[in-house]
Tab-separated table of C-alpha atoms in Angstrom:
chain	number	residue	atom	x	y	z
A	750	GLU	CA	0.000	0.000	0.000
A	751	ALA	CA	1.305	3.429	-0.988
A	752	GLN	CA	1.737	5.483	2.140
A	753	VAL	CA	3.641	8.004	4.202
A	754	THR	CA	4.498	6.662	7.655
A	755	GLN	CA	5.302	8.899	10.594
A	756	ASN	CA	6.427	7.853	14.041
A	757	PRO	CA	5.577	8.309	16.782
A	758	ARG	CA	1.883	9.303	16.634
A	759	TYR	CA	2.041	10.940	20.056
A	760	LEU	CA	5.022	12.364	21.922
A	761	ILE	CA	5.279	14.195	25.220
A	762	THR	CA	8.651	15.608	26.149
A	763	VAL	CA	10.298	18.296	28.253
A	764	THR	CA	11.949	21.517	27.203
A	765	GLY	CA	15.442	21.025	25.845
A	766	LYS	CA	15.385	17.257	25.331
A	767	LYS	CA	16.353	16.479	21.740
A	768	LEU	CA	13.868	14.448	19.725
A	769	THR	CA	13.431	13.068	16.228
A	770	VAL	CA	10.200	12.383	14.370
A	771	THR	CA	10.683	9.895	11.575
A	772	CYS	CA	8.988	9.965	8.170
A	773	SER	CA	9.183	7.362	5.432
A	774	GLN	CA	7.406	7.042	2.079
A	775	ASN	CA	7.239	4.044	-0.247
A	776	MET	CA	6.147	5.828	-3.433
A	777	ASN	CA	9.605	6.859	-4.701
A	778	HIS	CA	8.610	10.534	-4.466
A	779	GLU	CA	11.263	13.165	-5.046
A	780	TYR	CA	9.584	15.862	-2.970
A	781	MET	CA	9.061	15.618	0.788
A	782	SER	CA	7.974	18.248	3.259
A	783	TRP	CA	7.129	18.854	6.908
A	784	TYR	CA	4.182	20.961	8.025
A	785	ARG	CA	2.871	21.967	11.411
A	786	GLN	CA	-0.829	22.476	12.045
A	787	ASP	CA	-2.033	24.934	14.654
A	788	PRO	CA	-5.614	26.090	15.348
A	789	GLY	CA	-6.603	29.078	13.249
A	790	LEU	CA	-3.321	29.022	11.307
A	791	GLY	CA	-3.838	26.093	8.960
A	792	LEU	CA	-0.737	24.226	7.853
A	793	ARG	CA	2.588	25.986	7.707
A	794	GLN	CA	5.607	24.538	5.960
A	795	ILE	CA	8.698	23.930	8.104
A	796	TYR	CA	11.206	22.404	5.669
A	797	TYR	CA	11.101	20.687	2.322
A	798	SER	CA	13.351	18.559	0.156
A	799	MET	CA	13.329	18.151	-3.604
A	800	ASN	CA	15.722	15.208	-3.652
A	801	VAL	CA	18.427	13.393	-1.723
A	802	GLU	CA	20.802	15.821	-0.010
A	803	VAL	CA	18.690	18.801	-1.144
A	804	THR	CA	16.757	20.540	1.635
A	805	ASP	CA	15.496	24.078	2.121
A	806	LYS	CA	13.621	26.193	4.630
A	807	GLY	CA	9.902	26.681	4.502
A	808	ASP	CA	7.951	29.403	6.232
A	809	VAL	CA	8.642	28.471	9.877
A	810	PRO	CA	12.029	26.689	10.057
A	811	GLU	CA	13.331	28.136	13.335
A	812	GLY	CA	14.089	25.478	15.925
A	813	TYR	CA	13.958	22.572	13.460
A	814	LYS	CA	16.419	20.568	11.394
A	815	VAL	CA	15.942	17.959	8.700
A	816	SER	CA	18.064	15.604	6.655
A	817	ARG	CA	17.548	13.667	3.423
A	818	LYS	CA	20.202	10.973	3.186
A	819	GLU	CA	17.897	8.519	1.430
A	820	LYS	CA	15.050	9.186	-0.938
A	821	ARG	CA	12.427	7.491	1.206
A	822	ASN	CA	13.261	9.051	4.593
A	823	PHE	CA	12.956	12.617	5.827
A	824	PRO	CA	13.303	12.911	9.613
A	825	LEU	CA	12.429	16.069	11.544
A	826	ILE	CA	14.805	16.934	14.365
A	827	LEU	CA	14.162	19.247	17.286
A	828	GLU	CA	17.544	19.850	18.922
A	829	SER	CA	16.155	21.764	21.910
A	830	PRO	CA	12.353	21.678	21.935
A	831	SER	CA	10.412	24.537	23.482
A	832	PRO	CA	6.730	24.793	24.490
A	833	ASN	CA	5.926	26.901	21.403
A	834	GLN	CA	6.736	23.837	19.313
A	835	THR	CA	3.778	22.006	20.801
A	836	SER	CA	1.760	21.234	17.689
A	837	LEU	CA	0.479	18.614	15.263
A	838	TYR	CA	3.126	17.729	12.680
A	839	PHE	CA	2.602	16.237	9.241
A	840	CYS	CA	5.052	14.761	6.801
A	841	ALA	CA	4.045	14.729	3.138
A	842	SER	CA	5.464	13.685	-0.209
A	843	LYS	CA	4.678	14.098	-3.905
A	844	VAL	CA	6.123	13.730	-7.366
A	845	MET	CA	7.697	16.832	-8.869
A	846	THR	CA	4.916	17.876	-11.234
A	847	TYR	CA	2.908	21.021	-10.703
A	848	ASN	CA	-0.529	19.477	-10.323
A	849	SER	CA	0.335	16.336	-8.391
A	850	PRO	CA	-1.189	16.155	-4.908
A	851	LEU	CA	0.635	15.874	-1.617
A	852	HIS	CA	0.329	12.549	0.197
A	853	PHE	CA	0.224	13.018	3.957
A	854	GLY	CA	1.146	10.878	6.913
A	855	ASN	CA	-1.277	10.536	9.818
A	856	GLY	CA	0.459	13.113	11.948
A	857	THR	CA	2.504	13.336	15.132
A	858	ARG	CA	1.042	15.188	18.061
A	859	LEU	CA	3.906	16.717	20.035
A	860	THR	CA	3.583	18.243	23.489
A	861	VAL	CA	6.569	20.053	25.008
A	862	THR	CA	6.256	20.902	28.695
B	637	GLY	CA	3.568	36.181	-1.481
B	638	ASN	CA	0.871	33.591	-2.007
B	639	SER	CA	-2.023	33.300	0.383
B	640	VAL	CA	-5.304	31.433	0.762
B	641	THR	CA	-8.287	32.691	2.754
B	642	GLN	CA	-11.157	30.437	3.765
B	643	MET	CA	-14.469	31.336	5.312
B	644	GLU	CA	-14.554	31.339	9.085
B	645	GLY	CA	-15.883	28.240	10.733
B	646	PRO	CA	-17.075	26.136	12.282
B	647	VAL	CA	-19.941	25.297	9.953
B	648	THR	CA	-22.799	23.223	11.345
B	649	LEU	CA	-25.441	21.745	9.032
B	650	SER	CA	-28.218	19.211	9.110
B	651	GLU	CA	-27.982	16.126	6.932
B	652	GLU	CA	-29.039	16.749	3.303
B	653	ALA	CA	-28.384	20.492	3.557
B	654	PHE	CA	-26.462	22.387	0.867
B	655	LEU	CA	-22.839	23.186	1.649
B	656	THR	CA	-20.667	26.070	0.499
B	657	ILE	CA	-17.208	26.784	1.895
B	658	ASN	CA	-15.672	29.917	0.428
B	659	CYS	CA	-12.032	30.094	-0.619
B	660	THR	CA	-10.180	32.987	-2.216
B	661	TYR	CA	-6.517	33.197	-3.074
B	662	THR	CA	-3.690	35.560	-3.922
B	663	ALA	CA	-0.923	34.381	-6.223
B	664	THR	CA	1.538	36.026	-8.573
B	665	GLY	CA	1.757	33.184	-11.083
B	666	TYR	CA	-0.577	30.506	-12.408
B	667	PRO	CA	-1.639	28.395	-9.449
B	668	SER	CA	-3.195	24.973	-9.319
B	669	LEU	CA	-5.939	24.815	-6.702
B	670	PHE	CA	-6.845	21.998	-4.332
B	671	TRP	CA	-9.303	21.035	-1.649
B	672	TYR	CA	-8.074	18.645	1.025
B	673	VAL	CA	-10.149	16.950	3.717
B	674	GLN	CA	-8.964	15.873	7.160
B	675	TYR	CA	-11.026	13.326	9.074
B	676	PRO	CA	-10.525	13.056	12.851
B	677	GLY	CA	-7.174	11.535	13.780
B	678	GLU	CA	-5.970	11.325	10.198
B	679	GLY	CA	-3.758	13.197	7.792
B	680	LEU	CA	-5.041	15.305	4.942
B	681	GLN	CA	-6.401	13.631	1.825
B	682	LEU	CA	-6.879	15.196	-1.574
B	683	LEU	CA	-10.570	15.799	-2.240
B	684	LEU	CA	-10.410	17.514	-5.635
B	685	LYS	CA	-8.245	19.789	-7.735
B	686	ALA	CA	-8.304	22.175	-10.702
B	687	THR	CA	-5.269	23.231	-12.678
B	688	LYS	CA	-6.456	26.104	-14.872
B	689	ALA	CA	-9.116	28.773	-15.075
B	690	ASP	CA	-12.710	27.536	-15.491
B	691	ASP	CA	-11.752	23.946	-14.641
B	692	LYS	CA	-14.195	22.177	-12.346
B	693	GLY	CA	-12.872	19.627	-9.894
B	694	SER	CA	-15.283	17.057	-8.494
B	695	ASN	CA	-15.214	14.041	-6.203
B	696	LYS	CA	-17.641	12.287	-3.824
B	697	GLY	CA	-20.397	14.778	-4.671
B	698	PHE	CA	-18.193	17.796	-3.925
B	699	GLU	CA	-17.431	20.359	-6.631
B	700	ALA	CA	-15.308	23.483	-6.982
B	701	THR	CA	-14.731	25.721	-9.999
B	702	TYR	CA	-11.504	27.651	-10.600
B	703	ARG	CA	-12.594	31.275	-11.061
B	704	LYS	CA	-9.660	33.408	-12.111
B	705	GLU	CA	-11.699	36.620	-12.432
B	706	THR	CA	-12.732	36.443	-8.771
B	707	THR	CA	-9.636	34.492	-7.585
B	708	SER	CA	-11.926	31.972	-5.928
B	709	PHE	CA	-12.334	28.217	-5.578
B	710	HIS	CA	-15.460	27.691	-3.480
B	711	LEU	CA	-16.334	24.160	-2.363
B	712	GLU	CA	-19.945	23.004	-2.766
B	713	LYS	CA	-22.012	19.904	-2.134
B	714	GLY	CA	-25.685	19.587	-2.796
B	715	SER	CA	-26.592	17.239	0.058
B	716	VAL	CA	-24.190	16.642	2.936
B	717	GLN	CA	-24.034	13.504	5.044
B	718	VAL	CA	-22.921	12.925	8.618
B	719	SER	CA	-19.844	11.192	7.215
B	720	ASP	CA	-18.764	14.496	5.607
B	721	SER	CA	-17.976	15.922	9.052
B	722	ALA	CA	-14.295	16.863	8.844
B	723	VAL	CA	-11.912	19.791	8.437
B	724	TYR	CA	-11.622	21.150	4.891
B	725	PHE	CA	-8.536	22.953	3.596
B	726	CYS	CA	-8.199	25.011	0.452
B	727	ALA	CA	-4.672	25.156	-0.982
B	728	LEU	CA	-2.723	26.414	-3.953
B	729	SER	CA	0.421	25.274	-5.712
B	730	GLU	CA	2.106	27.851	-7.844
B	731	VAL	CA	3.095	27.018	-11.391
B	732	TYR	CA	6.039	28.965	-12.713
B	733	ALA	CA	6.938	29.787	-16.299
B	734	GLY	CA	7.579	26.598	-18.211
B	735	GLY	CA	5.029	24.663	-16.170
B	736	THR	CA	7.377	23.649	-13.416
B	737	SER	CA	6.727	23.992	-9.742
B	738	TYR	CA	8.805	22.876	-6.845
B	739	GLY	CA	5.654	21.644	-5.223
B	740	LYS	CA	5.034	23.876	-2.243
B	741	LEU	CA	1.390	24.092	-1.229
B	742	THR	CA	0.057	27.129	0.579
B	743	PHE	CA	-2.940	26.269	2.783
B	744	GLY	CA	-5.871	28.187	4.137
B	745	GLN	CA	-6.639	28.010	7.830
B	746	GLY	CA	-9.168	25.188	7.491
B	747	THR	CA	-12.932	25.073	8.015
B	748	ILE	CA	-14.486	22.648	10.479
B	749	LEU	CA	-17.703	21.101	9.170
B	750	THR	CA	-20.105	19.269	11.466
B	751	VAL	CA	-23.168	17.560	10.008
B	752	HIS	CA	-25.973	16.461	12.337
B	753	PRO	CA	-28.470	13.670	11.552
């Protein structure tokens, strides 16, 4: 089954404790992206990648890192999480054509205390 | 920059009522337009799309027409069901000269729809 898999689904952590949210897709998509969803703000892009070893900042990259060492994986790293990073995070992927849709994972709900 | 504005929610309807969710956009190029739906506890799924002016996207009884003159892409359904209760997102993907796009989608803030029996 074609899918984007994120782990974990739920994560509670404390300020400053480094964490990684994993994302993997099995559709051989070139493009991958991370979004955060907050009430009243919709989805905002954190980082994206157009291919292996090619990553770039989205609209809200502060406090996050990513890497793209393999085509299928695109982990999101929070080196020193803060409470304002409490949010619902989505990984997504697509092929690199203008009208192709994004395929989303089921989300990771992160709480930083 | 690009932006998408959706009507304020939440929207509450009775089953079989007519649904309209307004969406307007601002873009400098030639965007493709999308509606995504998010059911509780799940990620977003593509509902429908339109790639050029006057195109109509449709799926599962939902429709939206790409109106360049009014920069709008309103979502409609003639008769909603309880199972349509979800959050709906309007989004655009900009197409640059030559028809290429690096794929970024800009989303509206989402509209919560609740349908009662």
